[in-house]
Each structure stands twice: as structure tokens, then as C-alpha cells.
XYZ file of C-alpha atoms in Angstrom:
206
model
C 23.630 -72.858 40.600
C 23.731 -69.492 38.444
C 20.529 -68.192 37.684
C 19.942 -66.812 33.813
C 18.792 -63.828 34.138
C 15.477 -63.128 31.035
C 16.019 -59.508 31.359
C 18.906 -57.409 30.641
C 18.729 -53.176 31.287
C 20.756 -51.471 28.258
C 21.379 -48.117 30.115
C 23.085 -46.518 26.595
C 19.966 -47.116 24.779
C 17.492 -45.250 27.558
C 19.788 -43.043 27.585
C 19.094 -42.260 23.999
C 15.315 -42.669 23.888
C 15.391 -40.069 26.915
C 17.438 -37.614 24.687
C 15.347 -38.207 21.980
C 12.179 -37.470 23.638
C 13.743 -34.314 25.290
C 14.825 -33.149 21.489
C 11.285 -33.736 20.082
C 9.743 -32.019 23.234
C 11.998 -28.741 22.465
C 11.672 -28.800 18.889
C 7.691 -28.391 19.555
C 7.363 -25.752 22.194
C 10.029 -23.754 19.635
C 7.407 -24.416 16.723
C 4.496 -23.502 18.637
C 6.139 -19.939 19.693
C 6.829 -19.746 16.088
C 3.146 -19.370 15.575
C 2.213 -17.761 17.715
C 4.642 -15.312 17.116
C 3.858 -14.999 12.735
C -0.238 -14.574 14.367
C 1.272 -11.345 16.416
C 2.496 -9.824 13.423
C 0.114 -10.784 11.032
C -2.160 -8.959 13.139
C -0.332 -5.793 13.654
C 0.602 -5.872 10.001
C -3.666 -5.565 9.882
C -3.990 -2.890 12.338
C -6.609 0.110 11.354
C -5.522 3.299 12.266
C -8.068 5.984 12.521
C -8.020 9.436 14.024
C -11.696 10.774 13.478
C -14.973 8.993 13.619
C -18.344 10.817 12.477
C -21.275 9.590 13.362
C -24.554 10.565 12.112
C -28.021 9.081 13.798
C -31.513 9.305 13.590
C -34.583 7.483 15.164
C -34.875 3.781 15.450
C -38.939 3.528 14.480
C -38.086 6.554 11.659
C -38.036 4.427 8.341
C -36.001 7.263 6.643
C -32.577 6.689 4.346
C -30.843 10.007 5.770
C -27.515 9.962 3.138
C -24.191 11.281 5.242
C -22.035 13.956 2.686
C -18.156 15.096 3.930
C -16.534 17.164 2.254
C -12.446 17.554 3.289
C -10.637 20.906 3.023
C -9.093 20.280 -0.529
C -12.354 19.119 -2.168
C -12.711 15.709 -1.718
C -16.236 14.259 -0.798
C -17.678 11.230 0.469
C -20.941 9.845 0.354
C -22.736 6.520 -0.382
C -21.721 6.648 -3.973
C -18.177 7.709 -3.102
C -17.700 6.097 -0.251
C -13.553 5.904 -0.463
C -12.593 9.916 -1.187
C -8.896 10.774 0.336
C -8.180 10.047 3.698
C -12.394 9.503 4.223
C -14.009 6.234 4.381
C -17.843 5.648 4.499
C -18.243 2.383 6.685
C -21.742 2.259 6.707
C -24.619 2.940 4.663
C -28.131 3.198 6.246
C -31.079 2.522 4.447
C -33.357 3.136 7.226
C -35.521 -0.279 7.960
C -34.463 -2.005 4.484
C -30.460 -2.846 5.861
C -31.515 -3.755 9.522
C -31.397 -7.577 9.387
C -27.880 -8.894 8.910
C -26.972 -12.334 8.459
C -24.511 -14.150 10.735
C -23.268 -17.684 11.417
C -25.333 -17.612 14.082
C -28.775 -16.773 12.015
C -30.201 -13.397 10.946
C -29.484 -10.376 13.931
C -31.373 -7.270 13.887
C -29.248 -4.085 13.650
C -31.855 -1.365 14.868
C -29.848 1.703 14.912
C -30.156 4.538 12.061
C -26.507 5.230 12.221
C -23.973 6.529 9.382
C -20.660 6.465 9.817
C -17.648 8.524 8.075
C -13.708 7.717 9.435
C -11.005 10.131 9.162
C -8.179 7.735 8.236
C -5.871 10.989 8.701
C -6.273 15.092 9.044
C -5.986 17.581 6.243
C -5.759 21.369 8.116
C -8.583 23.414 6.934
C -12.556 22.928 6.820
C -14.560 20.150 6.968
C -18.457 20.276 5.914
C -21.034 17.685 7.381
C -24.128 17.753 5.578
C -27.426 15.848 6.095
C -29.805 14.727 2.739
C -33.265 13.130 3.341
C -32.927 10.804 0.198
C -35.840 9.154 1.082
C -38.821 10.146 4.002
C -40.752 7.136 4.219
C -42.074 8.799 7.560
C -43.927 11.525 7.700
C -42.646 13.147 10.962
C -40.197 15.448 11.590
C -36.797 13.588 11.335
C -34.058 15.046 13.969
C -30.855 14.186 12.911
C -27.199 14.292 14.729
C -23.876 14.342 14.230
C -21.044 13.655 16.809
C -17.484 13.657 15.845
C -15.089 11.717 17.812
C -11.528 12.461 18.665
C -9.255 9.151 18.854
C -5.824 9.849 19.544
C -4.436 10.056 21.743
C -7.490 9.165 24.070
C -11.044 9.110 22.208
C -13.213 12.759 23.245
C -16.349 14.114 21.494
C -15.125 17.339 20.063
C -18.485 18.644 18.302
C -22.325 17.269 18.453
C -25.261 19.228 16.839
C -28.603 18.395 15.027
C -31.007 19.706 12.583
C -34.326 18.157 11.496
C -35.394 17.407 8.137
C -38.950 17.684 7.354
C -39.256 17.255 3.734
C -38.068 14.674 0.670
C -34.458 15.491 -0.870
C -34.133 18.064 2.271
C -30.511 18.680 2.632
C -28.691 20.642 5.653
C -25.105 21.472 7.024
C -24.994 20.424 10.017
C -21.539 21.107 11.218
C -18.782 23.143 9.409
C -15.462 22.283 11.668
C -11.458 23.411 11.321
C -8.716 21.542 12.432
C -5.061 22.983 12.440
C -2.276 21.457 11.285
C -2.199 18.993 14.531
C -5.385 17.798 14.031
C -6.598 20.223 16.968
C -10.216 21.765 16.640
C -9.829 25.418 16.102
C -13.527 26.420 15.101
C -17.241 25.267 14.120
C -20.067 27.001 12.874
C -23.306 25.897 11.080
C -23.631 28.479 8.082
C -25.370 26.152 5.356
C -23.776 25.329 2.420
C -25.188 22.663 -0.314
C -22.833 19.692 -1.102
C -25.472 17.828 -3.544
C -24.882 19.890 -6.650
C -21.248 18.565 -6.098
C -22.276 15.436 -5.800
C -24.546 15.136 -8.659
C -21.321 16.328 -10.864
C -19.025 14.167 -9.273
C -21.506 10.813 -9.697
C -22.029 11.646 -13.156
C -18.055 11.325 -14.101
């Protein structure tokens, strides 16, 4: 007697489920390399190029607003109320103890340093001026103040550092005069004073 079989295998139609699955399975790794490929270039796209940092710092217990002035070789100056002045951008503005908190996802994070800090987006051959102003002394002390100027391309070096100290209110003082050539190479520095605030003053009051 012949046995019905209640099962029947349909080898066409696994056949097709298989290729199917191995469509769907190539059609996502594809997609995924897709996006991860648009996130590659949306972030180069981003990219921040920079070719000098200045940096000027004072004391961490000093509760002093020390203002940051650059002037470029063609005239253009930055400083807290110009912050964006040719190829100069001022990232940070330090009030001294009033701007050390910042708040964060994670809850409010103490930044302690007294730091300003001017970028160089590009180089303009000629002389650069780097002048400290004690806007306000809440501290009686002496305040020493430096400046460093970093080098970024193609490897990062300090090129210059020097300091002054500002003893008085509304004190200002030229820290660093600096040339660069037409490379972006230092070619001289020298400290002879020169006042950047009556500039300033003009330039806020257009």
C-alpha cells in the first residue's frame, strides 16, 4: 500500500525566498555605506582650518577681565566687540570669575582658566600687534599676563611667548609686535608699545 505523503518540498520556491533574502541583505549593507559615506563628507565639508592660534592667560584666583586687542597688517582689529575682523576670529571672551561656570548636558562644569583666545584663519605678510587692556581689576595685585602664539601648519610650534603685568584699571600694553613674510614664516618681534584702544573706541562707535 502507497503511503500519502502530508508534506511536499517545492525546491523553486526556496529557491526564491533564498534569493530574496540575499537581495534584501545586499540592498542594506549598500544603504548603510551610503551613510556612512554622506557623514564623511558632511564632516569634511565642516572642517576648520586655522593656521595661527593666540593665546593670552592670566591667573586662575585673579578675578580680572584682561580684554585681548589684534590688530592685522592692513588695519583690521579684533577684540571683544569685534570679535570677527578679516581673517581674525575671537573664540573666547574672558570675563575673569563671572564666565567660569558653563552649562552642559551633563550639569554646570567649571572652566577655571583666564584664557583669551584670537585664531588666524589665514596670514596677511606684514605686522601684527598684540595688546593687553585691564578692562576691569577686580584684584588688587599685580596681574602678569602672557601671550603665546602657536604655529599650526604644517606641525603646531610656539613661535613667540612674552608677558607684561598690568597693575592699574584701563592699563593697556603691547605685548608682542610680530612679522610674518609672505609664507606665513616669522621674520621678526619686538615689544615697542603702541596703543590700539583709541582705535578701538573709533571703530566701536561706527
Amino acid at each position: 500500500m502507497r503511503t500519502k505523503r502530508l508534506y511536499s518540498c517545492n525546491t523553486s520556491f526556496l529557491d526564491l525566498l533564498f534569493n530574496m533574502l540575499l537581495a534584501f541583505t545586499a540592498l542594506f549593507v549598500l544603504s548603510f555605506a551610503m551613510v556612512n559615506e554622506n557623514k564623511d563628507k558632511s564632516k569634511s565639508s565642516v572642517e576648520v582650518k586655522a593656521e595661527y592660534i593666540i593665546t593670552m592667560s592670566w591667573p586662575e584666583d585673579m578675578d580680572n577681565d584682561i580684554d585681548l586687542y589684534v590688530e592685522d597688517p592692513i588695519g583690521n582689529l579684533c577684540f571683544f566687540r569685534r570679535r570677527e575682523e578679516g581673517l581674525m576670529h575671537l573664540d573666547r571672551d574672558d570675563l575673569g570669575f563671572k564666565n567660569d561656570f558653563v552649562e552642559t548636558p551633563s550639569g554646570r562644569t567649571k572652566y577655571p582658566y583666564n584664557r583669551e583666545i584670537v585664531t588666524l584663519r589665514g596670514f596677511i605678510s606684514g605686522e601684527y600687534c598684540v595688546n593687553a587692556h585691564a578692562f576691569k581689576k577686580n584684584d588688587p595685585r599685580p596681574c602678569p599676563v602672557t601671550v603665546q602664539i602657536d604655529k599650526l601648519n604644517p606641525n603646531v610650534k610656539t613661535i613667540l611667548v612674552n608677558s607684561v603685568t598690568l597693575t592699574e584699571n584701563g592699563e593697556e600694553k603691547t605685548i608682542m609686535r610680530f612679522r610674518l613674510d609672505s609664507s606665513g614664516e616669522l621674520l621678526s618681534s619686538n615689544t615697542l608699545d603702541r596703543s590700539l584702544i583709541k582705535e578701538a573706541t573709533r571703530l566701536s562707535g561706527q
